[in-house]
N, CA and C atoms as an extended XYZ file, in Angstrom:
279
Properties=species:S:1:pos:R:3:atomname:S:1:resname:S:1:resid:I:1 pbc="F F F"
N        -1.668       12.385       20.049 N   UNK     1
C        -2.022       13.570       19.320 CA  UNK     1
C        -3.547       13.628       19.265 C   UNK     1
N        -3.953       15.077       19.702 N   UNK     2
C        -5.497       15.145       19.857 CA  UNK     2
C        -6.147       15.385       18.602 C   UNK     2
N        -6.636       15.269       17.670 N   UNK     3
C        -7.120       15.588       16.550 CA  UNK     3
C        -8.782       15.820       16.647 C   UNK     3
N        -9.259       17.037       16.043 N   UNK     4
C       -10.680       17.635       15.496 CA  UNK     4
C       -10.865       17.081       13.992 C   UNK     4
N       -11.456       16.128       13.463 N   UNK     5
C       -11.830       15.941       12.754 CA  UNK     5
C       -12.960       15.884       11.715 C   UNK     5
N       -12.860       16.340       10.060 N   UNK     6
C       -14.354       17.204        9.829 CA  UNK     6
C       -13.728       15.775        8.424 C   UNK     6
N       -14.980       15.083        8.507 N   UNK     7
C       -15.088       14.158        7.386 CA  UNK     7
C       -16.067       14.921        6.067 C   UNK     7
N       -15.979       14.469        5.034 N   UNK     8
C       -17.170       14.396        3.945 CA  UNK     8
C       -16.347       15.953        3.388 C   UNK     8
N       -15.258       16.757        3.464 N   UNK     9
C       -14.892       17.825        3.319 CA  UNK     9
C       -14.554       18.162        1.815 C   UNK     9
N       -14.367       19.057        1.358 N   UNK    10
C       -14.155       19.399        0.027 CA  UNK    10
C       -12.777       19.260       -0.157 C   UNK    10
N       -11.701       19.032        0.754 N   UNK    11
C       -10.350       18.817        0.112 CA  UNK    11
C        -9.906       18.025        1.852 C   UNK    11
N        -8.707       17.650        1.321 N   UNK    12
C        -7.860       17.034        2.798 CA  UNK    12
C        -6.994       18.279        2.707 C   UNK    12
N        -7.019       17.757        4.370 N   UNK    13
C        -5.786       18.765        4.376 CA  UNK    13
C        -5.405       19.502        6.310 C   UNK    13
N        -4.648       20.033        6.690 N   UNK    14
C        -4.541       19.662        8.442 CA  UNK    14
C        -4.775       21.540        8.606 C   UNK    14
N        -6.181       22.079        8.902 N   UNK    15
C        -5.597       23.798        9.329 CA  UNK    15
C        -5.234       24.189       10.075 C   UNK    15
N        -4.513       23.551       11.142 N   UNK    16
C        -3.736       23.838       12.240 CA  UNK    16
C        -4.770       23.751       13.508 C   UNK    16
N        -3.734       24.120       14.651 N   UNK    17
C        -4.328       24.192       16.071 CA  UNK    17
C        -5.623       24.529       15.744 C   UNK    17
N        -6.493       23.950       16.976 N   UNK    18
C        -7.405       25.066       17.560 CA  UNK    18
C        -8.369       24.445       18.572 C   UNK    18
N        -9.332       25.556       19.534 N   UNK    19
C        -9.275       25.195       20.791 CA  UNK    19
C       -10.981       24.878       20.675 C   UNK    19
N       -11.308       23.609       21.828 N   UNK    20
C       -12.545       23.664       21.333 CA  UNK    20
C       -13.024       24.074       22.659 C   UNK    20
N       -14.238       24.114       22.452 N   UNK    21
C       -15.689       25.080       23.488 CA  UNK    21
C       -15.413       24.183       24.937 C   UNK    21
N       -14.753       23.348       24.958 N   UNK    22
C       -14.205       22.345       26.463 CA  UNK    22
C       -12.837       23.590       26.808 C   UNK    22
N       -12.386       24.236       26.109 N   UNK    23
C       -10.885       24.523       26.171 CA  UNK    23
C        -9.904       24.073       26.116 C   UNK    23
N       -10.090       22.287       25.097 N   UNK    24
C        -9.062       21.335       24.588 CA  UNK    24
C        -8.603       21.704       23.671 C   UNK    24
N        -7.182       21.916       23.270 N   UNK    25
C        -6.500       21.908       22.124 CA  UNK    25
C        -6.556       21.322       21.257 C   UNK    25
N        -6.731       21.200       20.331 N   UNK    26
C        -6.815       20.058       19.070 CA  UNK    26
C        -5.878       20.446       17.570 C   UNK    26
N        -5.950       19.528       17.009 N   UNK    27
C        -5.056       19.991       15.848 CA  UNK    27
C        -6.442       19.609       15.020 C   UNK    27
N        -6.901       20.696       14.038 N   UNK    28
C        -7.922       20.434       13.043 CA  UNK    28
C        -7.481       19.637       11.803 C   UNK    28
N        -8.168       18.701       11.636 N   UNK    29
C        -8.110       18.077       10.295 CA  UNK    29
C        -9.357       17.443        9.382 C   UNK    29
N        -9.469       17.693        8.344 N   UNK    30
C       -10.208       17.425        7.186 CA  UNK    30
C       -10.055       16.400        6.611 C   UNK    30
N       -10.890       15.658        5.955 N   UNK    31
C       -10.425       14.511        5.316 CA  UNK    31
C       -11.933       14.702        4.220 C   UNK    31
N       -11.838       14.195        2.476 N   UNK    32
C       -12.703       13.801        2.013 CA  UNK    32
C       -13.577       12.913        2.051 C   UNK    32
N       -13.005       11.699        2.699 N   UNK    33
C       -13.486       10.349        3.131 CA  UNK    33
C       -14.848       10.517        3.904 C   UNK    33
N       -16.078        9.879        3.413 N   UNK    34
C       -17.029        9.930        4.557 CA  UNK    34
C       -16.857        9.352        5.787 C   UNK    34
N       -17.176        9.322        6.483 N   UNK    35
C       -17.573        8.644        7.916 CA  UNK    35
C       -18.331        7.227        8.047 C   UNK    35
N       -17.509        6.635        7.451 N   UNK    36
C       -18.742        4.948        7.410 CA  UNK    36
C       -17.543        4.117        6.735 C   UNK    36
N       -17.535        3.120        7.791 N   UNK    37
C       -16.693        1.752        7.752 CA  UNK    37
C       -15.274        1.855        7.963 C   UNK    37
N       -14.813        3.193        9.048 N   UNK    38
C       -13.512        3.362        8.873 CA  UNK    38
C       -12.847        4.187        8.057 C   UNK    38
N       -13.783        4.510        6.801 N   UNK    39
C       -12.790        4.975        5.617 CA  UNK    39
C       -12.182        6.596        6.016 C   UNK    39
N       -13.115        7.398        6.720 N   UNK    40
C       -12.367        8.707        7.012 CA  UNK    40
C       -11.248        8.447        8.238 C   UNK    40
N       -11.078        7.469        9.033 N   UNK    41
C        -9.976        6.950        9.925 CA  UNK    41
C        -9.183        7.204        9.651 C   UNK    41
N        -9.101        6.073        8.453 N   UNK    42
C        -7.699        5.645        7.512 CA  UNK    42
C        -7.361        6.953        6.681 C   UNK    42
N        -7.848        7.911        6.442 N   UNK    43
C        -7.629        8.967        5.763 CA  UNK    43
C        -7.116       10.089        6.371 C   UNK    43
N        -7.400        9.732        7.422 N   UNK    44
C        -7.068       11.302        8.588 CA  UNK    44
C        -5.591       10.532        8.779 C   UNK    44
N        -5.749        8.680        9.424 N   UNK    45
C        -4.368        8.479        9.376 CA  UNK    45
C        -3.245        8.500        8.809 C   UNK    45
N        -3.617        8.045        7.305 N   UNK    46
C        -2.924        8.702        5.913 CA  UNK    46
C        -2.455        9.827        5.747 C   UNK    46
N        -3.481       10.589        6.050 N   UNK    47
C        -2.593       12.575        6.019 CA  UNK    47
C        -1.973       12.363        6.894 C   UNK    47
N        -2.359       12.259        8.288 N   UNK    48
C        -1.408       13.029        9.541 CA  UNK    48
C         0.188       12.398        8.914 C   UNK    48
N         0.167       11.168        8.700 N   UNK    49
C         1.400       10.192        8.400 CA  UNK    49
C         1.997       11.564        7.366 C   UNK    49
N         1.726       11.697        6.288 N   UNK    50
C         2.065       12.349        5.267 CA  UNK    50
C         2.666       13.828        6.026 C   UNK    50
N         1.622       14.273        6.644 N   UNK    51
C         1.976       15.771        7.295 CA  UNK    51
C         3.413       15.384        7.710 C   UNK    51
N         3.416       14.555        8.868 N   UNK    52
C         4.489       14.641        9.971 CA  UNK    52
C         5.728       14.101        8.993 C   UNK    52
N         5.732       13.177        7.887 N   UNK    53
C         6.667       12.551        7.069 CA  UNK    53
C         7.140       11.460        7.685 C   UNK    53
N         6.160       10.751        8.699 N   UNK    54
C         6.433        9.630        8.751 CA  UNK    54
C         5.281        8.311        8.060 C   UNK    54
N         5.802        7.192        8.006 N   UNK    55
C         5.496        6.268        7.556 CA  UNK    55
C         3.704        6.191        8.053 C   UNK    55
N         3.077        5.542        6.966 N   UNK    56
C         1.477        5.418        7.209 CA  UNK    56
C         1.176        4.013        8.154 C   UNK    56
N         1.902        3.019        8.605 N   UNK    57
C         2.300        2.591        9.042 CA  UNK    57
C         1.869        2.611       10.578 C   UNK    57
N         3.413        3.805       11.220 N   UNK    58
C         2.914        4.754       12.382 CA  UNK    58
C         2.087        5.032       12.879 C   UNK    58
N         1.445        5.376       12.313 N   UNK    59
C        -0.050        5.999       12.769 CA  UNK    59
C        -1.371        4.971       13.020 C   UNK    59
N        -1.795        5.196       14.128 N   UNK    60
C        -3.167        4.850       14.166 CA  UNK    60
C        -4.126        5.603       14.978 C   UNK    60
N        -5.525        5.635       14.887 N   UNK    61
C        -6.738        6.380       15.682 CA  UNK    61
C        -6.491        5.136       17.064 C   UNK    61
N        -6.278        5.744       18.275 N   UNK    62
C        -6.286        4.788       19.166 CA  UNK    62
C        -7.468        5.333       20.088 C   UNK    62
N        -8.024        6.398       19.925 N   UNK    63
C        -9.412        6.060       20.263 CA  UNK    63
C       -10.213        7.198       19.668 C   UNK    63
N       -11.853        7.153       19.870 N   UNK    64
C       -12.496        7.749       19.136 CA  UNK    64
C       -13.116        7.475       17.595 C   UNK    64
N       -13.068        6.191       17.586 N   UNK    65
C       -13.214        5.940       15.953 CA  UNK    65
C       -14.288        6.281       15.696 C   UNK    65
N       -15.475        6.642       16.310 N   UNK    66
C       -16.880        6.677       16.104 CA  UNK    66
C       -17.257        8.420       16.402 C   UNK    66
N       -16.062        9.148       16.919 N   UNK    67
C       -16.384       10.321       16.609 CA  UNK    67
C       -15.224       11.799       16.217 C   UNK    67
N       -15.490       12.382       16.238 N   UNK    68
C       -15.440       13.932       15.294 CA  UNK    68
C       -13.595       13.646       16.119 C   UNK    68
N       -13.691       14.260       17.672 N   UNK    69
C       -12.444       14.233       18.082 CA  UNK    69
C       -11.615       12.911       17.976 C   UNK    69
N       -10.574       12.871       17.668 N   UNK    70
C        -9.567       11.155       17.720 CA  UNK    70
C        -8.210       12.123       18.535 C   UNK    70
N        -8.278       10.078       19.009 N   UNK    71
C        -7.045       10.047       19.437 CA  UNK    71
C        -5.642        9.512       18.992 C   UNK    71
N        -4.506       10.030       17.691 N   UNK    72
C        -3.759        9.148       16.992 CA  UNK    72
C        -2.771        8.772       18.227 C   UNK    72
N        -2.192        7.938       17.612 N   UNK    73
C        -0.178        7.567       18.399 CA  UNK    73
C         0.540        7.315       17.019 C   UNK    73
N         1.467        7.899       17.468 N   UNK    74
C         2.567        7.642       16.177 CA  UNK    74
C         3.619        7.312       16.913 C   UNK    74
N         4.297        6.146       16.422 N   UNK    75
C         5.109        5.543       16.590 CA  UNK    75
C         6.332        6.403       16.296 C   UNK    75
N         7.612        6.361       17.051 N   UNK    76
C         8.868        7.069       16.960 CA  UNK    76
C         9.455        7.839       17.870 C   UNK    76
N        10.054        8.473       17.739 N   UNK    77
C        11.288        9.310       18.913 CA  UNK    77
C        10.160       10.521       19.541 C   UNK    77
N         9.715       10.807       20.512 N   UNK    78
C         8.538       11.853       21.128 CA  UNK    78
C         9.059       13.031       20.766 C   UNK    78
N        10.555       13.201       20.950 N   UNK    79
C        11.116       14.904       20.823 CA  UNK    79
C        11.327       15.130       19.359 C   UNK    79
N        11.076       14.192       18.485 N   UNK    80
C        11.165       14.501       16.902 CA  UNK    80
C         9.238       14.691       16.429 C   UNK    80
N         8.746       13.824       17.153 N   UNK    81
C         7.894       14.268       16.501 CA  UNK    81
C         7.188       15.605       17.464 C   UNK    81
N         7.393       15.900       18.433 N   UNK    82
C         6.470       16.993       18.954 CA  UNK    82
C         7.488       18.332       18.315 C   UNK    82
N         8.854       18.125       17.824 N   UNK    83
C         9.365       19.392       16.921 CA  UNK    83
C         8.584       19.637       15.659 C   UNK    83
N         8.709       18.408       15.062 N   UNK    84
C         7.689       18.343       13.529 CA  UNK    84
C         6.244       18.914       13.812 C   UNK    84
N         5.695       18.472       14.510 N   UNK    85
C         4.582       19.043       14.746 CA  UNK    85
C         4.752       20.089       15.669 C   UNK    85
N         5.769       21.092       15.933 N   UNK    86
C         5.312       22.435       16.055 CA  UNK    86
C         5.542       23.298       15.148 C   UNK    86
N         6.784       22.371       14.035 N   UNK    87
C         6.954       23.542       13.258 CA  UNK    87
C         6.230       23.432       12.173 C   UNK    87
N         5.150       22.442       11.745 N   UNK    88
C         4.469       22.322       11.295 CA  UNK    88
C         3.060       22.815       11.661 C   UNK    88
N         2.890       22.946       12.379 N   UNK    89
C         1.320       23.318       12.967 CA  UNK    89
C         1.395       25.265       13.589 C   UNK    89
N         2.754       25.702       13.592 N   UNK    90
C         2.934       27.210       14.040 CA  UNK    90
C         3.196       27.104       15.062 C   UNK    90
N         3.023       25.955       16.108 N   UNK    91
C         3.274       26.355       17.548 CA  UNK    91
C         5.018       26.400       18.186 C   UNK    91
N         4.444       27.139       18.959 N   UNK    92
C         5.639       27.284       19.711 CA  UNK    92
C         6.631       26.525       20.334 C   UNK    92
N         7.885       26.194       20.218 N   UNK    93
C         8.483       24.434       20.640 CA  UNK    93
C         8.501       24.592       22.513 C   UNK    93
């Protein structure tokens, strides 16, 4: 899962798709957590976990830790979670 990530934000929270100036898809997400020592990582990993309703666990940044775009993996069945995350995010299955 491609994630846009905006640390130091006034609330958490995931605003859906969107495409960046490369023409990569991303799923936008916010986190309050600053950017220093990991802590907005673990926070983006924390929500997404929460969004999708799986375990915090699941989730990790498997690359990108040092910047804006990440790369999560979540652990589990691929066709459950790419449903959850369309009908969660608006997109189309």
């Amino acid at each position: 899962m491609r994630l846009r990530v905006t640390p130091k934000a006034a609330r958490d929270g995931v605003d859906g798709p969107q495409t960046l100036s490369d023409g990569s898809d991303v799923l936008a997400v916010r986190v309050r957590a600053v950017a220093d020592k990991g802590a907005a990582n673990k926070a983006v990993a924390q929500l997404v976990a929460k969004w999708l309703g799986v375990a915090p666990s699941t989730v990790e940044v498997a690359r990108g830790t040092t910047s804006r775009v990440k790369i999560l993996t979540v652990a589990g069945t691929p066709g459950d979670l790419a449903a959850t995350l369309c009908e969660r995010s608006s997109l189309p299955a």
